[in-house]
CSV table of C-alpha atoms and ligand atoms in Angstrom, one decimal:
chain,number,residue,atom,x,y,z
A,239,MET,CA,-41.9,78.1,-33.9
A,240,ILE,CA,-40.8,74.5,-34.8
A,241,SER,CA,-40.7,73.8,-38.5
A,242,ARG,CA,-42.5,70.8,-39.9
A,243,ARG,CA,-39.2,69.3,-41.0
A,244,THR,CA,-37.7,69.7,-37.7
A,245,LEU,CA,-40.8,67.8,-36.3
A,246,LEU,CA,-40.4,65.1,-38.8
A,247,ALA,CA,-36.6,64.8,-38.1
A,248,ALA,CA,-37.4,64.4,-34.4
A,249,ALA,CA,-40.2,62.0,-35.2
A,250,ALA,CA,-37.7,59.5,-36.5
A,251,SER,CA,-36.7,58.6,-33.0
A,252,LEU,CA,-40.2,58.4,-31.7
A,253,PRO,CA,-42.3,55.2,-31.5
A,254,VAL,CA,-44.6,54.7,-34.4
A,255,ALA,CA,-47.7,55.4,-32.6
A,256,ALA,CA,-46.3,58.9,-31.4
A,257,ARG,CA,-45.6,59.8,-35.0
A,258,ALA,CA,-49.0,59.1,-36.5
A,259,ALA,CA,-50.2,62.7,-35.9
A,260,GLN,CA,-47.6,64.3,-38.1
A,261,ASP,CA,-49.0,66.4,-41.0
A,262,VAL,CA,-49.0,64.7,-44.4
A,263,LEU,CA,-48.4,66.2,-47.9
A,264,ARG,CA,-51.2,65.0,-50.0
A,265,ALA,CA,-52.3,65.4,-53.7
A,266,THR,CA,-55.4,64.6,-55.7
A,267,PRO,CA,-54.5,62.1,-58.4
A,268,PRO,CA,-53.3,61.9,-61.0
A,269,VAL,CA,-50.0,62.7,-59.4
A,270,ALA,CA,-46.5,61.7,-60.0
A,271,ILE,CA,-43.4,62.3,-57.8
A,272,SER,CA,-39.8,61.9,-58.7
A,273,SER,CA,-36.2,62.7,-57.8
A,274,SER,CA,-35.3,66.5,-58.2
A,275,ASN,CA,-34.1,65.8,-61.9
A,276,GLY,CA,-37.7,64.9,-62.7
A,277,LEU,CA,-39.6,68.1,-63.1
A,278,GLY,CA,-40.2,67.3,-66.8
A,279,THR,CA,-40.7,63.6,-65.9
A,280,THR,CA,-43.5,64.2,-63.4
A,281,LYS,CA,-45.3,66.7,-65.8
A,282,LYS,CA,-45.1,64.2,-68.7
A,283,ALA,CA,-46.4,61.3,-66.5
A,284,VAL,CA,-49.4,63.3,-65.3
A,285,GLU,CA,-50.2,64.4,-68.8
A,286,LEU,CA,-50.1,60.8,-70.0
A,287,MET,CA,-52.4,59.6,-67.1
A,288,ARG,CA,-54.8,62.4,-67.9
A,289,GLU,CA,-54.9,60.9,-71.5
A,290,GLY,CA,-55.8,57.5,-70.0
A,291,LYS,CA,-52.5,55.9,-70.4
A,292,ASP,CA,-51.5,53.3,-67.9
A,293,THR,CA,-49.5,54.3,-64.8
A,294,VAL,CA,-46.4,52.2,-65.7
A,295,GLU,CA,-46.4,53.7,-69.2
A,296,ALA,CA,-46.7,57.1,-67.7
A,297,ALA,CA,-43.8,56.5,-65.3
A,298,VAL,CA,-41.5,55.1,-68.0
A,299,GLU,CA,-42.2,57.7,-70.7
A,300,GLY,CA,-41.7,60.4,-68.0
A,301,VAL,CA,-38.2,59.1,-67.2
A,302,VAL,CA,-37.4,58.6,-70.9
A,303,LEU,CA,-37.1,62.3,-71.2
A,304,VAL,CA,-34.1,62.2,-68.7
A,305,GLU,CA,-32.6,59.0,-70.3
A,306,ASP,CA,-32.5,60.9,-73.7
A,307,ASP,CA,-30.9,64.0,-72.1
A,308,PRO,CA,-27.1,64.1,-72.6
A,309,ASN,CA,-26.8,66.8,-69.9
A,310,ASP,CA,-28.0,64.4,-67.1
A,311,THR,CA,-24.8,62.4,-66.6
A,312,SER,CA,-26.4,59.9,-64.1
A,313,VAL,CA,-29.0,58.4,-66.5
A,314,GLY,CA,-29.1,56.9,-69.9
A,315,TYR,CA,-27.4,58.6,-72.8
A,316,GLY,CA,-24.6,60.8,-71.5
A,317,GLY,CA,-24.4,58.8,-68.3
A,318,LEU,CA,-20.8,58.5,-66.6
A,319,PRO,CA,-19.3,55.3,-67.6
A,320,ASN,CA,-17.7,52.5,-65.5
A,321,GLU,CA,-14.0,52.1,-64.6
A,322,LEU,CA,-13.3,50.9,-68.1
A,323,GLY,CA,-15.1,53.9,-69.9
A,324,VAL,CA,-18.1,51.7,-70.7
A,325,VAL,CA,-21.7,53.1,-69.9
A,326,GLN,CA,-23.7,50.3,-68.3
A,327,LEU,CA,-27.4,51.0,-67.5
A,328,ASP,CA,-29.8,49.6,-64.9
A,329,ALA,CA,-33.6,50.1,-64.8
A,330,SER,CA,-36.6,48.6,-63.3
A,331,VAL,CA,-40.4,49.0,-63.5
A,332,MET,CA,-43.2,47.7,-61.3
A,333,HIS,CA,-47.0,47.7,-62.1
A,334,GLY,CA,-49.2,47.9,-59.0
A,335,PRO,CA,-52.4,46.6,-60.4
A,336,THR,CA,-50.9,43.4,-61.6
A,337,MET,CA,-47.9,43.3,-59.2
A,338,ARG,CA,-45.7,42.4,-62.2
A,339,ALA,CA,-42.2,43.7,-62.5
A,340,GLY,CA,-39.4,43.9,-65.2
A,341,ALA,CA,-35.8,44.9,-64.9
A,342,VAL,CA,-32.4,45.1,-66.7
A,343,GLY,CA,-28.9,45.3,-65.3
A,344,CYS,CA,-25.5,46.2,-66.9
A,345,LEU,CA,-27.2,46.9,-70.2
A,346,GLU,CA,-24.8,48.5,-72.9
A,347,SER,CA,-25.6,50.5,-76.0
A,348,ILE,CA,-29.3,51.0,-75.5
A,349,LYS,CA,-30.3,54.4,-74.3
A,350,ASN,CA,-33.7,53.6,-72.8
A,351,PRO,CA,-33.3,50.7,-70.2
A,352,SER,CA,-36.6,51.7,-68.8
A,353,ARG,CA,-38.5,50.8,-71.9
A,354,VAL,CA,-36.4,47.5,-72.1
A,355,ALA,CA,-37.4,46.8,-68.4
A,356,LYS,CA,-41.1,47.3,-69.3
A,357,MET,CA,-40.6,44.9,-72.2
A,358,VAL,CA,-39.1,42.3,-69.8
A,359,MET,CA,-42.2,42.7,-67.6
A,360,GLU,CA,-44.7,42.5,-70.6
A,361,ARG,CA,-43.0,40.0,-72.9
A,362,THR,CA,-41.2,37.4,-70.7
A,363,ASP,CA,-41.9,35.3,-67.7
A,364,HIS,CA,-38.8,36.8,-66.0
A,365,VAL,CA,-38.2,39.8,-63.9
A,366,LEU,CA,-34.4,40.6,-64.4
A,367,LEU,CA,-32.2,40.2,-67.5
A,368,VAL,CA,-28.5,41.4,-67.3
A,369,GLY,CA,-25.5,42.1,-69.5
A,370,PRO,CA,-25.3,40.4,-72.9
A,371,GLY,CA,-28.7,38.7,-72.3
A,372,ALA,CA,-30.3,41.9,-71.7
A,373,LEU,CA,-28.8,43.4,-74.8
A,374,ALA,CA,-29.8,40.4,-77.0
A,375,PHE,CA,-33.4,40.7,-75.6
A,376,ALA,CA,-33.5,44.5,-76.4
A,377,LYS,CA,-32.3,43.9,-80.0
A,378,ALA,CA,-34.8,41.2,-80.4
A,379,MET,CA,-37.5,43.7,-79.4
A,380,GLY,CA,-36.3,46.2,-82.0
A,381,PHE,CA,-34.1,48.5,-79.9
A,382,GLN,CA,-31.2,50.2,-81.8
A,383,GLU,CA,-27.7,49.9,-80.5
A,384,GLU,CA,-25.8,53.3,-80.2
A,385,ASN,CA,-22.8,54.9,-78.6
A,386,LEU,CA,-24.0,56.2,-75.2
A,387,LEU,CA,-20.6,57.7,-74.2
A,388,THR,CA,-20.8,61.5,-74.9
A,389,GLU,CA,-17.7,63.6,-75.1
A,390,ARG,CA,-18.5,65.2,-71.8
A,391,ALA,CA,-18.8,62.0,-70.1
A,392,ARG,CA,-15.7,60.6,-71.7
A,393,ARG,CA,-13.6,63.6,-70.6
A,394,ALA,CA,-14.9,63.3,-67.0
A,395,TRP,CA,-14.0,59.7,-67.1
A,396,LEU,CA,-10.5,60.4,-68.5
A,397,ARG,CA,-9.9,63.1,-65.8
A,398,TRP,CA,-10.8,60.6,-63.1
A,399,LYS,CA,-8.6,57.9,-64.7
A,400,THR,CA,-5.6,60.0,-65.4
A,401,THR,CA,-5.5,61.7,-61.9
A,402,LEU,CA,-5.4,58.1,-60.4
A,403,SER,CA,-8.1,59.2,-57.9
A,404,ASP,CA,-8.3,57.1,-54.7
A,405,GLN,CA,-12.0,57.5,-55.0
A,406,ASP,CA,-12.4,53.9,-56.5
A,407,ASP,CA,-14.2,50.8,-55.4
A,408,TRP,CA,-11.2,48.7,-54.7
A,409,LEU,CA,-10.5,48.3,-50.9
A,410,SER,CA,-6.9,48.3,-49.8
A,411,ASP,CA,-5.7,45.6,-47.3
A,412,GLU,CA,-6.0,48.3,-44.6
A,413,GLU,CA,-9.6,49.1,-45.4
A,414,MET,CA,-10.5,45.4,-45.6
A,415,LYS,CA,-9.0,45.0,-42.1
A,416,ALA,CA,-10.7,48.2,-40.8
A,417,ASP,CA,-14.1,46.6,-41.4
A,418,PHE,CA,-13.3,44.3,-38.5
A,419,ASP,CA,-10.6,46.2,-36.5
A,420,TYR,CA,-11.1,50.0,-36.5
A,421,ILE,CA,-8.5,52.2,-38.2
A,422,GLU,CA,-8.9,55.7,-39.6
A,423,PRO,CA,-10.8,55.8,-42.9
A,424,ARG,CA,-9.4,57.4,-46.0
A,425,HIS,CA,-11.6,60.6,-45.8
A,426,PRO,CA,-12.9,60.8,-42.3
A,427,ASP,CA,-14.5,64.2,-42.6
A,428,ALA,CA,-15.5,64.0,-46.3
A,429,MET,CA,-18.7,63.1,-48.0
A,430,ALA,CA,-18.2,60.6,-50.8
A,431,HIS,CA,-18.1,62.7,-54.0
A,432,ARG,CA,-18.6,60.3,-56.9
A,433,PRO,CA,-22.0,60.9,-58.4
A,434,THR,CA,-24.7,58.2,-57.8
A,435,GLY,CA,-27.5,60.2,-59.5
A,436,THR,CA,-30.5,58.3,-60.8
A,437,ILE,CA,-34.1,59.1,-61.6
A,438,SER,CA,-37.0,57.4,-60.0
A,439,CYS,CA,-40.8,58.2,-60.7
A,440,ILE,CA,-43.9,56.8,-59.0
A,441,ALA,CA,-47.2,57.5,-60.8
A,442,LEU,CA,-50.8,57.4,-59.3
A,443,ASN,CA,-53.9,57.8,-61.5
A,444,ASP,CA,-57.5,58.7,-60.5
A,445,LYS,CA,-58.5,55.0,-60.2
A,446,ARG,CA,-55.9,54.8,-57.4
A,447,GLU,CA,-53.6,52.6,-59.7
A,448,VAL,CA,-50.0,53.1,-59.0
A,449,SER,CA,-46.7,52.1,-60.7
A,450,GLY,CA,-43.1,53.1,-60.7
A,451,CYS,CA,-39.8,53.1,-62.6
A,452,THR,CA,-36.2,53.7,-61.6
A,453,THR,CA,-33.4,54.1,-64.1
A,454,THR,CA,-29.6,54.9,-63.8
A,455,SER,CA,-26.2,54.7,-65.3
A,456,GLY,CA,-25.1,53.9,-61.7
A,457,LEU,CA,-22.2,54.9,-59.7
A,458,ALA,CA,-19.7,56.7,-61.8
A,459,TYR,CA,-16.6,54.7,-62.7
A,460,LYS,CA,-18.0,51.7,-60.9
A,461,LEU,CA,-16.4,48.2,-61.3
A,462,PRO,CA,-17.5,46.7,-64.6
A,463,GLY,CA,-20.6,44.5,-63.8
A,464,ARG,CA,-21.5,46.4,-60.6
A,465,VAL,CA,-25.3,46.5,-60.2
A,466,GLY,CA,-26.8,49.0,-57.8
A,467,ASP,CA,-30.2,49.2,-56.2
A,468,SER,CA,-32.1,50.6,-59.2
A,469,PRO,CA,-32.9,47.3,-61.1
A,470,ILE,CA,-33.5,45.3,-58.0
A,471,ILE,CA,-37.2,45.0,-57.1
A,472,GLY,CA,-37.5,45.8,-53.5
A,473,ALA,CA,-34.3,47.9,-53.4
A,474,GLY,CA,-34.4,50.8,-55.8
A,475,LEU,CA,-38.2,50.3,-56.4
A,476,TYR,CA,-41.1,48.6,-55.0
A,477,VAL,CA,-44.9,49.0,-55.6
A,478,ASP,CA,-47.8,47.4,-53.7
A,479,GLY,CA,-51.0,48.1,-55.7
A,480,GLU,CA,-53.0,48.3,-52.5
A,481,VAL,CA,-50.6,50.5,-50.6
A,482,GLY,CA,-48.5,52.7,-52.7
A,483,GLY,CA,-45.0,52.8,-54.3
A,484,CYS,CA,-41.4,53.9,-53.4
A,485,GLY,CA,-38.2,54.5,-55.3
A,486,SER,CA,-34.7,55.5,-54.4
A,487,THR,CA,-31.6,57.3,-55.6
A,488,GLY,CA,-28.2,57.7,-53.9
A,489,ARG,CA,-25.8,55.1,-52.7
A,490,GLY,CA,-27.2,51.8,-54.1
A,491,GLU,CA,-25.3,49.6,-51.8
A,492,ALA,CA,-26.9,51.0,-48.7
A,493,VAL,CA,-30.3,50.6,-50.4
A,494,LEU,CA,-29.6,47.0,-51.3
A,495,GLN,CA,-28.5,46.1,-47.8
A,496,SER,CA,-31.7,47.5,-46.3
A,497,CYS,CA,-34.2,46.2,-49.0
A,498,GLY,CA,-35.0,50.0,-48.9
A,499,SER,CA,-38.0,50.7,-51.1
A,500,ARG,CA,-39.9,47.5,-50.1
A,501,THR,CA,-39.4,48.3,-46.4
A,502,VAL,CA,-40.8,51.8,-47.0
A,503,VAL,CA,-43.8,50.4,-48.6
A,504,GLU,CA,-44.3,47.7,-45.9
A,505,ASN,CA,-43.9,50.6,-43.3
A,506,MET,CA,-46.8,52.4,-45.1
A,507,LYS,CA,-48.8,49.1,-45.1
A,508,ARG,CA,-48.5,49.0,-41.3
A,509,GLY,CA,-49.8,52.5,-41.0
A,510,MET,CA,-47.0,54.9,-41.2
A,511,THR,CA,-47.2,58.0,-43.3
A,512,PRO,CA,-44.8,58.2,-46.3
A,513,ALA,CA,-42.4,60.6,-44.4
A,514,GLU,CA,-42.4,58.3,-41.3
A,515,ALA,CA,-41.9,55.2,-43.4
A,516,ILE,CA,-38.9,56.8,-45.1
A,517,LEU,CA,-37.4,58.1,-41.9
A,518,ASP,CA,-37.6,54.7,-40.4
A,519,VAL,CA,-35.6,53.2,-43.2
A,520,LEU,CA,-33.0,56.0,-43.3
A,521,LYS,CA,-32.4,55.5,-39.6
A,522,ARG,CA,-32.0,51.8,-40.2
A,523,ILE,CA,-29.4,52.6,-42.9
A,524,CYS,CA,-27.5,54.8,-40.4
A,525,ASP,CA,-27.7,52.2,-37.6
A,526,GLN,CA,-26.4,49.4,-40.1
A,527,THR,CA,-23.5,51.4,-41.5
A,528,LYS,CA,-20.5,50.0,-39.5
A,529,SER,CA,-17.5,50.3,-41.9
A,530,PRO,CA,-15.1,53.1,-40.9
A,531,ARG,CA,-14.6,53.9,-44.5
A,532,LEU,CA,-18.3,54.8,-44.8
A,533,LEU,CA,-18.4,56.9,-41.8
A,534,ASN,CA,-17.6,60.5,-40.9
A,535,ARG,CA,-16.1,61.5,-37.5
A,536,PRO,CA,-19.4,61.6,-35.6
A,537,GLY,CA,-20.1,58.1,-36.9
A,538,ARG,CA,-22.6,59.2,-39.5
A,539,PRO,CA,-22.7,57.9,-43.1
A,540,ASN,CA,-20.4,59.8,-45.5
A,541,PHE,CA,-23.0,59.2,-48.3
A,542,ASP,CA,-26.6,60.0,-48.8
A,543,VAL,CA,-29.7,58.1,-49.9
A,544,ASN,CA,-33.1,59.4,-51.0
A,545,PHE,CA,-36.5,57.7,-51.1
A,546,TYR,CA,-39.7,59.0,-52.8
A,547,ALA,CA,-42.9,57.5,-51.5
A,548,LEU,CA,-46.5,57.8,-52.8
A,549,ARG,CA,-49.4,56.2,-51.1
A,550,VAL,CA,-52.6,55.2,-53.0
A,551,ASP,CA,-54.6,57.9,-51.2
A,552,GLY,CA,-52.3,60.6,-52.7
A,553,ALA,CA,-50.1,61.1,-49.5
A,554,TYR,CA,-46.5,61.4,-50.5
A,555,ALA,CA,-43.1,62.4,-49.3
A,556,GLY,CA,-39.4,62.5,-50.2
A,557,GLY,CA,-36.7,62.0,-47.6
A,558,ARG,CA,-33.0,61.6,-47.2
A,559,ILE,CA,-30.4,61.3,-44.5
A,560,TYR,CA,-29.1,64.9,-44.6
A,561,ARG,CA,-30.9,68.2,-45.0
A,562,GLY,CA,-31.0,69.8,-48.4
A,563,GLY,CA,-32.8,67.3,-50.5
A,564,ARG,CA,-35.7,68.1,-52.8
A,565,PHE,CA,-38.0,66.1,-55.1
A,566,ALA,CA,-40.3,66.8,-57.9
A,567,VAL,CA,-44.1,66.6,-57.7
A,568,ASN,CA,-46.8,67.1,-60.2
A,569,ASP,CA,-50.6,66.9,-59.7
A,570,GLY,CA,-51.5,69.1,-62.8
A,571,GLY,CA,-50.0,72.2,-64.4
A,572,GLU,CA,-46.4,72.8,-63.7
A,573,SER,CA,-44.2,70.6,-61.6
A,574,ARG,CA,-42.7,71.9,-58.4
A,575,LEU,CA,-39.8,71.0,-56.1
A,576,VAL,CA,-40.6,70.1,-52.5
A,577,ASP,CA,-38.3,69.8,-49.6
A,578,SER,CA,-37.4,66.4,-48.4
A,579,VAL,CA,-37.6,65.4,-44.8
A,580,TYR,CA,-34.4,64.4,-43.2
A,581,LEU,CA,-32.6,62.8,-40.2
A,582,PHE,CA,-29.6,65.1,-39.7
A,583,GLU,CA,-28.9,68.9,-40.5
A,584,ASN,CA,-25.4,67.8,-41.8
A,585,ALA,CA,-22.8,65.1,-41.7
A,586,ARG,CA,-20.8,66.5,-38.8
B,730,LIG,N1,-28.8,54.4,-56.7
B,730,LIG,C1,-28.1,54.2,-58.0
B,730,LIG,C2,-27.0,53.3,-57.8
B,730,LIG,O1,-26.3,53.3,-56.8
B,730,LIG,O2,-26.6,52.7,-58.8
């Protein structure tokens, strides 16, 4: 018997028309989906939608639970810092009914960048504020500055720094050359190990209104000023009120280069199921990854990327390049983790 996941993995190489018959996961709204760290997030989001709160408020207040949690070192308070030991946060929101969006990048000292992003959407004519400008805006909106670097995150950063890890973001002369003229990468058999955790949540209510939010402390020990996919509308988050929404976690650079979430939503608009739409974009990411330093020996990416897609009819999926991913779903009661579809069993 062939499993559903195997069928979906095989489906990635099939023409779109041949994939249309794949079975589809479906929920009755209100429903929220999220990355695997979003069990509490999805539950909260659905509770808020049942109380009649707007979908964007539901998604934001859901992820705030994780931003506030010092034990999640990839988001908000307690997030792992940049190369200099400074926590810099990125977040975005998008509201399907109005197609409005807001985002902040490289925000320091404010633990809920998702709420600030929502304020950018609601209180300004802009979409994205970064760095000191984002902080000034947050303070003007009444947010309090605080130290976001927990002792646990500081120790992790210090260990990375004092062991002079070669897992950094500076390319050696050889690695720069290798992008044009093949040489052996640093870690040809290894998956990249620096954390790129994040949380993304897409929320759909019983009026078929959909919104989303993605928030992160970004790649651990990143270069100061580095912005990933999370605050970029179309990359780490995209919502089309007529179609559905998609968010991402994982290596932000790959999602930026593929305009990932927007492409997933466009695929759904053209008739693909959420799983098909995600697998298509993951395949594009694999095909477009050419740098030897990002490839394992079989020529597959040494990183992973996750997408979470929810269509306005309640169909949903999570997907990533390699087997083993799960994502959170809530359509009432307790949240559950569901297996993600994938392209490859493993990186070898
Ligand atoms: N996907 C989160 C990041 O790369 O910053």
